[in-house]
Amino acid sequence: MPSGDPPVIRSNVPGSFPWSVLHDRHPALIRKVGDATPYGPDRRRALDLLLREITDGVIGPLEGAVHDRELWESWDRGHVGGRWDDAPFLWAESYFYRKLLAAVGYFDPGPWQGIDPFEPFKRAELLGKGVDAELRALDGLPGMPAEEQAQTLLQRALWGNQADLGFRLSAGGAQDGGRTTDLPADDSDLLWSAVDGPRPARICFVADNAAGELLPDLALIDHLLHARQVREVLLHVKPVPYYVSDAVPADVIACVRRLSAAGGRAGEAGERLWSAMGSGRLAVRAHVFSCAPLPYSEMPGDLREEFASVSLTIMKGDLNYRRLVGDRMWPPATPFASAVGYFPGPVAALRTLKSDVVVGLGADVVTELDASGRPWRTSGTHAVIQART
């Protein structure tokens, strides 16, 4: 980011949203993870140690012969050994999840190696009745005009970002998929113009959460491949479990199977997506930088080349938005195109607001939202569709 950019968001203001994440959400998550899986005494001791560490406020190093030590040392920026509250909020959140995986033995030889500590939460959501209703709603699409179908699928993917299990751990989080029509920025036309531009189109779709959010994402991807005749979609997910409900490759398979088993229009989409994965038209990516504690402005060269090569990159969700524009105290009227000027190709963001950072809003819109007295930046009741093509 240029030197003139505003300061990064930190967690050192008691009562602020970032402070509440580190001091309330993360301790609650440690307890929930411990309750959801029958870890033995060694893993429970490790979870207790992590809880004490984040409570005491000093960032400890990764211990033992960890496979990614060199990588995390390159991402450190001198924060290890300092206070959790003083590190950039984005960095501290990400490092917490890496340490949580270490505590549950995700990377260590033994019975818990490769076991997703968030899988019980993802599975419960994927099998829930709310998902049944969402999938049945796809049966109503054929009665709509083509462009209305497209916009409906886009909106469902956008508001699906409320299905964030980590967000629901915080007081005031939108529960049970409650949604509003508040969309203070809507660049839908720019997004579709990039999709329908010079052929053959290739799209990068950078996913956020699994289960209840990934299902409408996949329905949108099916629309891109089937109705919009996009040649290829590169679906980026996380290589390891991250941020409670973030999607990993196994979640993609689980969601495609869930679609296929639903019957109706959902089942047809699931079968098409399964076939598209087999033919390579839908390719899953799991780049290590997807779990980096850094903004996309610091992405490695191979990822930059991929984003530069496609017709459009769609960044989904709050975390990807923070990494895309930079997790900074931007004036909300900062143009979206300015904040993402470094990005190597056309880019769009589908994001429900669940953290402080936001750009691309009109000054009058911000004044009206602030006057409401509600925490519109962090409550999940507002969303944006923003694009730079």
XYZ file of C-alpha atoms in Angstrom:
389
model
C 0.000 0.000 0.000
C 1.246 3.533 -0.687
C 2.808 5.399 2.238
C -0.046 7.935 2.229
C -2.655 5.344 3.165
C -4.418 5.678 6.532
C -3.222 3.632 9.531
C -4.035 -0.053 9.828
C -6.810 -1.125 12.192
C -5.603 -2.505 15.524
C -7.324 -4.015 18.545
C -5.956 -1.710 21.239
C -9.072 0.399 21.844
C -11.190 -1.228 24.595
C -14.794 -1.636 23.513
C -14.009 -1.355 19.797
C -15.079 -4.060 17.360
C -11.517 -5.421 16.865
C -10.984 -5.444 20.640
C -14.187 -7.459 21.118
C -13.047 -10.033 18.554
C -9.758 -10.677 20.330
C -11.146 -10.489 23.879
C -14.621 -12.004 23.478
C -14.966 -13.924 20.206
C -11.661 -15.781 20.293
C -11.970 -17.072 23.892
C -15.547 -18.173 23.119
C -14.322 -19.973 20.019
C -11.634 -21.872 21.931
C -14.311 -23.165 24.289
C -16.651 -24.109 21.433
C -13.918 -25.988 19.577
C -13.019 -27.876 22.744
C -16.664 -28.819 23.313
C -17.335 -29.897 19.711
C -14.650 -32.595 19.419
C -13.496 -35.177 22.017
C -9.866 -34.084 22.132
C -7.665 -35.816 24.686
C -5.859 -34.221 27.640
C -2.850 -33.072 25.601
C -4.968 -31.153 23.108
C -7.104 -29.664 25.874
C -4.000 -28.465 27.681
C -2.842 -26.844 24.460
C -6.193 -25.089 24.076
C -5.976 -23.867 27.674
C -2.474 -22.539 27.009
C -3.709 -20.672 23.942
C -6.553 -19.184 25.957
C -4.089 -17.954 28.587
C -1.808 -16.561 25.896
C -4.459 -14.449 24.193
C -5.771 -13.360 27.605
C -2.336 -12.307 28.833
C -1.772 -10.376 25.620
C 1.692 -11.588 24.529
C 2.088 -13.200 21.101
C 4.070 -16.429 21.378
C 6.036 -18.089 18.550
C 5.010 -21.257 16.737
C 6.595 -24.076 18.712
C 8.148 -27.358 17.667
C 9.194 -28.554 14.212
C 6.369 -26.800 12.381
C 6.246 -27.243 8.621
C 5.465 -23.617 7.822
C 7.794 -21.842 10.248
C 9.790 -20.147 7.489
C 6.622 -18.956 5.794
C 5.164 -17.455 8.972
C 8.500 -15.871 9.849
C 8.369 -14.130 6.475
C 4.863 -12.902 7.334
C 5.700 -11.891 10.920
C 6.664 -8.214 10.454
C 8.022 -8.216 14.029
C 4.734 -8.838 15.839
C 5.702 -12.070 17.654
C 6.762 -11.174 21.179
C 4.558 -8.104 21.295
C 1.039 -7.619 22.610
C -1.864 -9.129 20.679
C -3.747 -5.851 20.920
C -0.913 -3.875 19.330
C -0.550 -6.027 16.204
C -2.632 -5.146 13.141
C -6.107 -6.617 13.589
C -5.895 -8.592 10.326
C -2.533 -10.082 11.304
C -3.584 -10.928 14.863
C -6.806 -12.658 13.766
C -4.993 -14.757 11.195
C -2.168 -15.753 13.535
C -4.719 -16.747 16.177
C -6.264 -19.261 13.789
C -2.842 -20.680 12.901
C -2.139 -21.166 16.601
C -5.565 -22.727 17.127
C -4.782 -25.329 14.457
C -1.518 -26.061 16.272
C -3.353 -26.465 19.577
C -5.725 -29.107 18.182
C -2.896 -31.018 16.487
C -4.064 -30.350 12.941
C -0.523 -30.507 11.507
C 1.022 -33.041 13.904
C 1.335 -36.791 13.310
C -1.380 -38.493 15.298
C -5.132 -39.056 15.402
C -6.075 -35.381 14.964
C -3.875 -34.658 11.975
C -5.958 -33.147 9.183
C -9.168 -33.128 11.277
C -11.028 -29.858 10.683
C -11.889 -28.451 14.142
C -14.740 -26.460 12.601
C -16.285 -29.366 10.687
C -19.009 -30.059 13.317
C -20.299 -26.504 12.902
C -20.122 -26.634 9.108
C -21.899 -30.004 8.961
C -24.720 -28.860 11.259
C -25.319 -25.818 9.069
C -25.102 -27.753 5.798
C -27.741 -30.234 7.002
C -29.990 -27.615 8.589
C -33.559 -26.806 7.601
C -32.570 -23.298 6.547
C -30.457 -24.781 3.770
C -33.421 -26.865 2.580
C -35.489 -23.708 2.134
C -32.686 -21.949 0.256
C -32.286 -24.849 -2.155
C -36.021 -25.165 -2.771
C -36.107 -21.470 -3.639
C -34.029 -22.231 -6.745
C -37.092 -23.962 -8.206
C -38.703 -20.549 -8.647
C -35.990 -19.208 -10.936
C -37.309 -20.533 -14.297
C -40.405 -18.353 -14.005
C -38.285 -15.188 -13.942
C -36.832 -13.228 -16.883
C -33.192 -14.144 -17.538
C -31.692 -10.989 -16.053
C -33.886 -11.238 -12.971
C -32.660 -14.789 -12.470
C -29.067 -13.584 -12.668
C -29.633 -10.750 -10.231
C -31.450 -13.039 -7.807
C -28.533 -15.479 -7.785
C -26.085 -12.617 -7.284
C -28.106 -11.265 -4.364
C -28.389 -14.717 -2.783
C -24.610 -15.113 -2.956
C -24.137 -11.641 -1.518
C -26.449 -12.107 1.465
C -25.222 -15.656 1.960
C -22.179 -13.947 3.474
C -24.272 -13.559 6.623
C -23.825 -17.326 7.091
C -20.586 -16.807 9.025
C -20.193 -18.983 12.095
C -17.442 -16.831 13.580
C -19.589 -13.730 13.194
C -22.451 -15.406 15.055
C -20.235 -15.814 18.104
C -20.258 -12.033 18.570
C -23.027 -10.177 20.338
C -25.175 -8.309 17.868
C -24.376 -10.631 14.952
C -27.231 -11.183 12.519
C -28.778 -14.528 13.399
C -30.528 -17.170 11.320
C -29.886 -15.494 7.983
C -31.807 -12.311 8.838
C -31.257 -9.868 5.991
C -32.155 -6.420 4.847
C -32.344 -4.667 1.515
C -29.761 -2.090 2.592
C -27.184 -1.961 -0.207
C -25.333 1.364 0.061
C -23.146 0.541 -2.963
C -24.297 -1.522 -5.941
C -22.036 -1.988 -8.974
C -23.966 -5.003 -10.276
C -24.001 -3.598 -13.816
C -20.208 -3.274 -13.843
C -19.834 -6.833 -12.571
C -22.101 -8.285 -15.264
C -20.434 -6.210 -17.978
C -17.103 -7.788 -17.051
C -18.636 -11.274 -17.089
C -20.273 -10.664 -20.479
C -17.293 -8.866 -22.009
C -14.799 -10.277 -24.506
C -15.130 -14.039 -24.874
C -14.153 -16.615 -23.849
C -14.487 -15.346 -20.273
C -12.498 -16.792 -17.374
C -13.487 -15.934 -13.821
C -11.657 -16.229 -10.506
C -14.091 -16.639 -7.630
C -12.388 -16.232 -4.237
C -14.738 -17.910 -1.767
C -15.232 -17.114 1.889
C -17.368 -19.390 4.068
C -18.475 -22.991 3.631
C -21.925 -24.581 4.019
C -24.757 -22.036 3.987
C -22.683 -19.450 2.144
C -20.873 -21.689 -0.313
C -24.125 -23.195 -1.602
C -25.422 -19.905 -3.124
C -21.886 -19.180 -4.327
C -21.935 -22.468 -6.216
C -25.405 -21.706 -7.612
C -23.997 -18.429 -8.943
C -20.962 -20.221 -10.374
C -23.297 -22.701 -12.095
C -25.106 -19.728 -13.642
C -21.793 -18.320 -14.884
C -20.814 -21.629 -16.473
C -24.210 -22.752 -17.758
C -26.263 -19.663 -18.594
C -23.475 -17.114 -19.079
C -21.243 -19.568 -20.968
C -18.110 -18.642 -19.015
C -15.320 -20.891 -20.272
C -13.694 -21.527 -16.883
C -14.160 -20.625 -13.213
C -11.180 -20.863 -10.861
C -12.631 -21.320 -7.369
C -10.163 -20.241 -4.675
C -10.672 -21.698 -1.194
C -8.432 -22.011 1.865
C -5.812 -24.793 1.953
C -6.469 -25.417 5.680
C -9.340 -24.611 8.089
C -9.389 -20.913 8.846
C -11.673 -18.296 10.435
C -14.164 -20.866 11.789
C -16.244 -21.527 8.679
C -13.998 -20.642 5.739
C -14.246 -23.104 2.874
C -11.559 -25.709 2.166
C -11.567 -28.175 -0.775
C -13.494 -30.798 1.225
C -16.262 -28.249 1.773
C -16.600 -27.716 -1.972
C -17.181 -31.432 -2.475
C -19.634 -31.581 0.439
C -21.644 -28.659 -0.947
C -21.765 -29.995 -4.509
C -23.009 -33.313 -3.121
C -25.598 -31.454 -1.025
C -26.859 -29.672 -4.132
C -26.978 -32.891 -6.152
C -28.961 -34.682 -3.448
C -31.525 -31.891 -3.128
C -33.358 -32.629 -6.365
C -35.117 -29.990 -8.435
C -33.122 -27.066 -9.803
C -30.554 -27.411 -7.029
C -29.944 -31.018 -8.002
C -29.518 -30.086 -11.665
C -26.978 -27.406 -10.684
C -25.122 -29.910 -8.521
C -24.865 -32.415 -11.364
C -23.596 -29.725 -13.747
C -21.015 -28.541 -11.234
C -19.799 -32.096 -10.608
C -19.360 -32.535 -14.353
C -17.645 -29.152 -14.669
C -15.127 -30.135 -12.025
C -14.416 -33.352 -13.891
C -13.896 -31.542 -17.188
C -11.795 -28.741 -15.684
C -14.263 -25.942 -16.393
C -14.574 -25.538 -12.605
C -11.111 -25.785 -11.064
C -10.474 -25.599 -7.321
C -7.475 -23.648 -6.105
C -6.053 -23.636 -2.540
C -3.138 -21.193 -2.596
C -1.106 -20.862 0.602
C -1.468 -17.061 0.479
C -5.200 -17.510 1.035
C -4.321 -18.003 4.724
C -1.757 -15.206 4.904
C -2.209 -12.458 7.531
C -1.542 -9.844 4.865
C -3.480 -7.751 2.338
C -3.655 -8.790 -1.300
C -1.354 -5.900 -2.169
C 1.429 -8.217 -0.907
C 0.335 -11.254 -2.938
C 3.082 -13.421 -4.493
C 3.868 -13.312 -8.195
C 2.105 -16.532 -9.208
C -1.172 -15.398 -7.662
C -0.805 -11.953 -9.230
C -0.315 -13.591 -12.631
C -3.472 -15.668 -12.234
C -5.603 -12.685 -11.233
C -4.149 -10.730 -14.156
C -5.034 -13.473 -16.625
C -8.800 -13.633 -16.011
C -11.738 -11.530 -17.158
C -12.822 -10.810 -13.575
C -11.911 -11.770 -10.017
C -14.856 -11.876 -7.617
C -13.792 -11.450 -3.986
C -16.402 -12.836 -1.641
C -16.954 -11.951 1.984
C -15.728 -9.664 4.713
C -12.224 -11.062 5.217
C -11.450 -10.984 1.501
C -12.743 -7.397 1.402
C -10.431 -6.406 4.238
C -7.509 -8.016 2.449
C -8.517 -6.510 -0.893
C -8.804 -2.849 0.125
C -6.469 -3.071 3.119
C -7.692 -3.302 6.715
C -7.233 0.409 7.360
C -9.125 3.372 8.712
C -10.178 4.515 5.259
C -12.550 7.458 4.945
C -15.680 5.659 3.673
C -15.933 8.005 0.693
C -12.545 6.784 -0.623
C -13.252 5.508 -4.142
C -13.209 1.706 -4.376
C -11.123 1.957 -7.566
C -8.457 3.936 -5.691
C -8.246 1.448 -2.831
C -7.789 -1.473 -5.250
C -5.660 0.359 -7.806
C -2.791 -2.108 -7.264
C -4.919 -5.134 -8.247
C -3.648 -6.688 -11.493
C -7.009 -7.147 -13.257
C -10.730 -6.381 -13.096
C -12.072 -7.086 -9.611
C -15.423 -7.079 -7.829
C -16.352 -7.507 -4.172
C -19.496 -9.140 -2.771
C -19.442 -8.324 0.901
C -21.775 -8.152 3.878
C -20.413 -5.536 6.292
C -19.107 -7.239 9.438
C -16.029 -5.138 10.322
C -15.046 -1.487 10.432
C -13.338 -1.005 7.082
C -15.403 0.248 4.145
C -14.745 2.360 1.042
C -16.695 3.536 -1.983
C -19.703 5.066 -0.243
C -21.178 8.469 -0.985
C -20.737 11.082 1.742
C -24.502 11.562 2.012
C -25.001 7.810 2.406
C -22.430 7.669 5.219
C -24.072 10.624 6.975
C -27.456 8.907 6.833
C -26.076 5.593 8.075
C -24.167 7.216 10.920
C -27.274 9.159 11.932
C -29.205 5.907 12.375
C -27.274 5.197 15.560
C -26.893 1.538 14.597
C -23.542 -0.270 14.133
C -24.066 -0.565 10.377
C -20.402 -1.313 9.668
C -20.260 -4.428 11.851
C -23.789 -5.790 12.271
C -24.137 -7.712 8.984
C -27.309 -5.805 8.069
C -25.746 -3.898 5.143
C -23.826 -5.100 2.117
C -21.976 -3.805 -0.924
C -21.392 -4.930 -4.490
C -18.381 -2.958 -5.730
C -16.379 -3.340 -8.909
C -13.427 -1.911 -10.776
C -13.266 -3.092 -14.368
